[in-house]
Every structure is written in structure tokens, then in C-alpha cells.
Amino acid sequence: MANEDDGLGATPLFAALDPEAAADLRSCMTEVKLARGKALFSEGEPGDRLYVVTDGKIKLGRTAADGRENLLAVLGRGEMFGELSLFDPGPRTATATAVTDSVLLGLGHDELQPWLTGRPEVAGHLLGALARRLRRTNEAMADLVFSDVPGRVAKALLDLAKRFGVRADDGLHVTHDLTQEELAQLVGASRETVNKALADFASRGFIRLEARAVVILDIERLARRAG
Ligand code: CMP
């Protein structure tokens, strides 16, 4: 059943459904528990299931021929992935790995099909989610060309804040759970350059650095730096 606890209500897949239909769809899905550091699937494998994160954080990464890694996204509760190889049969376009212990719900092609044909509004919401991702990807691509590393770091922090930020008296706490290396892979720059940008933001009072977390102290100035 889609309720606030499993984060499904916010998922495009469930957005169009009344509670009864949502419970129906939920009953077609299989729960998967993934321990921190474990991969759910790897880039290049065949796949025909999509997943929704109900708890934890999942990173989607790609490895270049020379072994360097790049993170496409870090997803949290209520977010969906794995639908590309389901809608467009072919190999997985990224490796999905648990950043923290995570719980997912998986839905196979055959279980999804009747919902797409029987409930066009479900298909509509999924198309909306794909369109939003394409917008984000285009923006990230433009940033790689036009923005400097500090600007991209500021953007990545604001994006993580949207997903994982929790407001407190002293600022917006963003427990991203990423290592410095992973943060650099998300920004698409070297660890040294990303660390330098973070240290600069901290010295200006935009953020406070903590282990696998940042506290955003001045969101306006950080947003101005993001451009
Ligand atoms: P699939 O190719 O089946 O497996 C990897 C998944 O990563 C893919 O489906 C998408 O759900 C997700 N994905 C691929 N590219 C991006 C991107 N640029 N931004 C966010 N998620 C992505």
C-alpha cells in the first residue's frame, strides 16, 4: 500500500493512483534489501525491472574504458530507476550500488505492462519523469561545458540538499553519505579540485563540512555561486 512510510506516494509510478489502485500495484512489486556497498545490477547487464527506493540511498555510476568512474545521480526515497532497459530493451546503462543500507521495490516488465495500457495516466506520469530527467541531464551537460568546478560543486550540493536536506537551527543538514571520491565523481572533476572548492565555500561561511555530510549555512550565496 502506498503510504508516507514507504515513500511511494511521491513516485511517478504511483502519483496518478487512488489508494486502492496503489495498493494493487504495490502488491505486484517485490522488496529487495541491499547492504551498503552492494551492487543491485551492473552496467551492460540485461535488465527488465525498474526499482523504487523506499529507504536508503542508491548511486548510479558508469565506468569509462580507462577505469575512471562517473556518477549520474544519487537517489533517495521515492525515486525510481532502472526503467530505461525496461522501456527500451537493452543493456543497463549504469551500475546501481547502495550508498547506505537500502530497501527497494522492484517491478518487472510483465507486471508493469497492464498498468501502462489500462491506466494511461500512469504512463503519463512515467513520461513526465523521463522528461524531467532529460532536462536535468541536458543542464548537467551544459554545466560540464560552461561552468567551473566550484559552480558545479555548488549545484551538486543544492541538488543533494533538495533530496536529503533536513532543516535545523544552525542550517540545512545534508547527510549525503558520499565519500570525497564519490562527490568528485558526481561533479565530474578531480577529488583535489572538488576538495579545494569545498574548503573555499567553508572558509567563506557558505557551508560547514562534516564526515559524509555538509551543513549549508548560507543557501543564497551558495545558490548565487551555482549560477
Ligand atoms: P537502466 O539503464 O535500466 O539502468 C540504469 C538506470 O540508471 C537507468 O535505467 C535509469 O533509470 C538511470 N539513469 C540513467 N541515466 C541517468 C541519468 N542521466 N540521470 C539519472 N538516472 C539515470
Coordinates of C-alpha atoms and ligand atoms in Angstrom, one line a residue:
M1 CA 0.0 0.0 0.0
A2 CA 1.4 3.4 -0.9
N3 CA 1.6 5.5 2.2
E4 CA 4.0 8.1 3.7
D5 CA 6.2 5.4 5.3
D6 CA 7.4 3.7 2.1
G7 CA 7.8 7.0 0.1
L8 CA 5.7 5.6 -2.8
G9 CA 3.1 8.4 -2.9
A10 CA 5.8 10.8 -4.3
T11 CA 6.9 8.3 -7.0
P12 CA 5.7 9.0 -10.6
L13 CA 4.5 5.4 -10.8
F14 CA 2.0 5.9 -8.0
A15 CA 1.2 9.6 -8.4
A16 CA -1.9 9.0 -10.5
L17 CA -3.4 6.2 -8.4
D18 CA -6.0 6.3 -5.8
P19 CA -5.1 4.3 -2.6
E20 CA -6.9 1.1 -3.7
A21 CA -5.1 1.0 -7.1
A22 CA -1.8 2.0 -5.4
A23 CA -2.2 -1.0 -3.1
D24 CA -2.9 -3.2 -6.1
L25 CA 0.2 -2.1 -7.8
R26 CA 2.3 -2.3 -4.6
S27 CA 1.2 -5.9 -4.3
C28 CA 2.8 -6.7 -7.7
M29 CA 6.2 -5.4 -6.5
T30 CA 8.9 -7.4 -4.8
E31 CA 11.0 -6.0 -1.9
V32 CA 14.8 -6.1 -2.2
K33 CA 17.2 -5.3 0.6
L34 CA 20.6 -4.2 -0.4
A35 CA 23.5 -3.7 2.1
R36 CA 25.8 -0.7 1.8
G37 CA 28.3 -1.1 -1.0
K38 CA 26.5 -3.9 -2.7
A39 CA 25.5 -3.6 -6.4
L40 CA 21.9 -4.3 -7.5
F41 CA 22.9 -4.6 -11.1
S42 CA 25.8 -3.6 -13.3
E43 CA 26.2 -1.5 -16.4
G44 CA 25.9 -3.7 -19.5
E45 CA 23.8 -6.5 -18.0
P46 CA 20.4 -7.2 -19.5
G47 CA 17.5 -5.9 -17.3
D48 CA 13.7 -5.8 -17.4
R49 CA 12.9 -4.4 -13.9
L50 CA 12.5 -1.0 -12.6
Y51 CA 13.0 -0.1 -8.9
V52 CA 11.7 2.5 -6.5
V53 CA 13.9 3.4 -3.4
T54 CA 11.8 3.1 -0.2
D55 CA 14.7 3.6 2.2
G56 CA 18.4 4.4 1.9
K57 CA 20.4 5.9 -1.0
I58 CA 21.4 4.4 -4.3
K59 CA 24.2 5.7 -6.6
L60 CA 24.0 5.2 -10.4
G61 CA 27.5 5.1 -11.9
R62 CA 29.3 4.5 -15.1
T63 CA 32.9 3.3 -15.7
A64 CA 35.0 4.6 -18.6
A65 CA 37.2 2.3 -20.6
D66 CA 40.2 3.6 -18.6
G67 CA 38.6 2.7 -15.3
R68 CA 37.5 6.2 -14.2
E69 CA 34.1 6.4 -12.7
N70 CA 31.3 9.0 -13.0
L71 CA 28.2 9.2 -11.0
L72 CA 25.0 10.1 -12.9
A73 CA 22.9 10.5 -9.8
V74 CA 22.4 9.6 -6.2
L75 CA 18.8 8.7 -5.5
G76 CA 16.8 8.6 -2.3
R77 CA 13.4 7.7 -1.0
G78 CA 10.6 7.7 -3.6
E79 CA 12.9 7.9 -6.6
M80 CA 12.8 5.5 -9.5
F81 CA 15.5 3.9 -11.7
G82 CA 16.1 1.0 -14.0
E83 CA 13.2 1.9 -16.3
L84 CA 15.4 2.6 -19.4
S85 CA 16.2 -1.1 -20.1
L86 CA 12.6 -1.9 -19.3
F87 CA 11.1 0.6 -21.8
D88 CA 13.9 0.2 -24.4
P89 CA 15.1 -3.4 -24.1
G90 CA 18.9 -3.4 -24.0
P91 CA 21.7 -3.4 -21.5
R92 CA 21.6 -1.5 -18.2
T93 CA 23.1 2.0 -18.9
A94 CA 24.6 2.3 -15.4
T95 CA 25.6 0.3 -12.3
A96 CA 23.2 0.7 -9.3
T97 CA 25.0 0.5 -5.9
A98 CA 23.8 1.0 -2.4
V99 CA 25.5 4.0 -0.7
T100 CA 23.8 3.1 2.6
D101 CA 21.8 0.0 3.6
S102 CA 18.7 0.3 1.3
V103 CA 15.3 -1.1 0.7
L104 CA 13.9 -1.1 -2.9
L105 CA 10.7 -2.3 -4.6
G106 CA 11.2 -3.9 -8.0
L107 CA 8.6 -4.2 -10.7
G108 CA 9.1 -6.4 -13.8
H109 CA 8.1 -5.6 -17.4
D110 CA 5.2 -8.1 -17.4
E111 CA 3.7 -6.7 -14.2
L112 CA 4.0 -3.1 -15.4
Q113 CA 2.5 -3.6 -18.8
P114 CA -1.1 -3.9 -17.8
W115 CA -0.8 -0.6 -15.8
L116 CA 0.6 1.2 -18.8
T117 CA -2.1 0.1 -21.2
G118 CA -5.0 0.0 -18.6
R119 CA -4.2 3.3 -16.9
P120 CA -2.8 5.9 -19.4
E121 CA -2.3 8.4 -16.5
V122 CA 0.4 6.0 -15.1
A123 CA 2.2 6.1 -18.5
G124 CA 1.8 9.9 -18.5
H125 CA 3.5 10.3 -15.1
L126 CA 6.3 8.0 -16.2
L127 CA 6.8 10.0 -19.3
G128 CA 6.9 13.2 -17.2
A129 CA 9.6 11.6 -15.0
L130 CA 11.7 10.7 -18.1
A131 CA 11.2 14.3 -19.5
R132 CA 12.4 15.8 -16.2
R133 CA 15.5 13.6 -16.2
L134 CA 16.3 14.6 -19.7
R135 CA 16.1 18.3 -18.7
R136 CA 18.4 17.7 -15.8
T137 CA 20.8 15.7 -17.9
N138 CA 20.9 18.5 -20.5
E139 CA 21.6 21.0 -17.8
A140 CA 24.4 18.9 -16.3
M141 CA 25.9 18.5 -19.8
A142 CA 25.8 22.3 -20.3
D143 CA 27.4 22.8 -16.8
L144 CA 30.2 20.4 -17.7
V145 CA 31.0 22.7 -20.7
F146 CA 30.1 26.1 -19.4
S147 CA 30.5 26.1 -15.5
D148 CA 33.7 26.0 -13.5
V149 CA 34.2 23.3 -10.9
P150 CA 33.2 25.4 -7.9
G151 CA 29.9 26.3 -9.7
R152 CA 29.3 22.6 -10.3
V153 CA 30.1 21.7 -6.7
A154 CA 27.6 24.4 -5.5
K155 CA 24.9 22.9 -7.8
A156 CA 25.6 19.4 -6.7
L157 CA 25.3 20.4 -3.0
L158 CA 22.0 22.2 -3.7
D159 CA 20.7 19.2 -5.6
L160 CA 21.7 16.8 -2.8
A161 CA 20.0 19.3 -0.3
K162 CA 16.8 19.0 -2.2
R163 CA 16.8 15.3 -1.8
F164 CA 18.4 14.8 1.6
G165 CA 18.4 18.2 3.4
V166 CA 16.9 18.5 6.9
R167 CA 16.4 21.9 8.3
A168 CA 17.8 22.7 11.7
D169 CA 18.5 25.8 13.7
D170 CA 22.1 26.1 12.5
G171 CA 21.4 25.4 8.8
L172 CA 20.3 22.9 6.3
H173 CA 21.9 19.5 7.2
V174 CA 22.6 17.4 4.1
T175 CA 23.8 13.9 5.0
H176 CA 24.8 12.7 1.6
D177 CA 26.8 9.7 2.8
L178 CA 29.2 10.1 -0.1
T179 CA 33.0 9.8 0.2
Q180 CA 35.1 12.7 -1.2
E181 CA 35.8 10.5 -4.1
E182 CA 32.1 9.9 -4.9
L183 CA 31.3 13.6 -4.5
A184 CA 34.1 14.3 -7.1
Q185 CA 32.6 11.6 -9.4
L186 CA 29.2 13.2 -9.1
V187 CA 30.7 16.7 -10.0
G188 CA 32.8 15.2 -12.8
A189 CA 36.2 16.6 -11.6
S190 CA 39.2 15.5 -9.6
R191 CA 39.0 15.0 -5.9
E192 CA 41.6 17.7 -5.3
T193 CA 39.7 20.3 -7.2
V194 CA 36.4 19.4 -5.6
N195 CA 38.0 19.5 -2.1
K196 CA 39.5 22.9 -2.8
A197 CA 36.1 24.3 -3.8
L198 CA 34.5 22.8 -0.7
A199 CA 37.2 24.2 1.6
D200 CA 36.8 27.6 -0.1
F201 CA 33.0 27.5 0.5
A202 CA 33.6 26.6 4.1
S203 CA 36.1 29.4 4.6
R204 CA 33.5 31.9 3.2
G205 CA 30.9 30.6 5.6
F206 CA 28.6 29.1 2.9
I207 CA 28.8 25.6 4.3
R208 CA 30.3 23.6 7.2
L209 CA 31.9 20.3 6.3
E210 CA 31.3 17.1 8.3
A211 CA 32.1 13.5 7.6
R212 CA 29.8 12.4 4.7
A213 CA 27.7 15.5 5.2
V214 CA 27.6 19.2 4.8
V215 CA 25.6 21.8 6.6
I216 CA 24.5 24.6 4.3
L217 CA 24.8 27.8 6.3
D218 CA 24.1 30.4 3.6
I219 CA 21.9 29.0 0.9
E220 CA 21.5 32.3 -1.0
R221 CA 25.2 32.8 -1.6
L222 CA 25.7 29.1 -2.4
A223 CA 22.9 29.4 -5.0
R224 CA 24.5 32.6 -6.4
R225 CA 27.8 30.6 -6.9
A226 CA 25.9 27.8 -8.6
G227 CA 24.7 30.4 -11.2
Ligands
CMP1 P1 18.7 1.3 -16.8 O1 19.5 1.6 -18.0 O2 17.8 0.2 -16.9 O3 19.7 1.1 -15.5 C1 20.5 2.2 -15.1 C2 19.5 3.3 -14.7 O4 20.1 4.5 -14.3 C3 18.7 3.7 -15.9 O5 17.9 2.6 -16.3 C4 18.0 4.9 -15.4 O6 16.9 4.6 -14.6 C5 19.1 5.5 -14.6 N1 19.8 6.6 -15.3 C6 20.4 6.5 -16.5 N2 20.9 7.7 -16.8 C7 20.5 8.6 -15.9 C8 20.7 10.0 -15.7 N3 21.4 10.7 -16.6 N4 20.2 10.6 -14.6 C9 19.5 9.8 -13.7 N5 19.3 8.5 -13.8 C10 19.8 7.9 -14.9

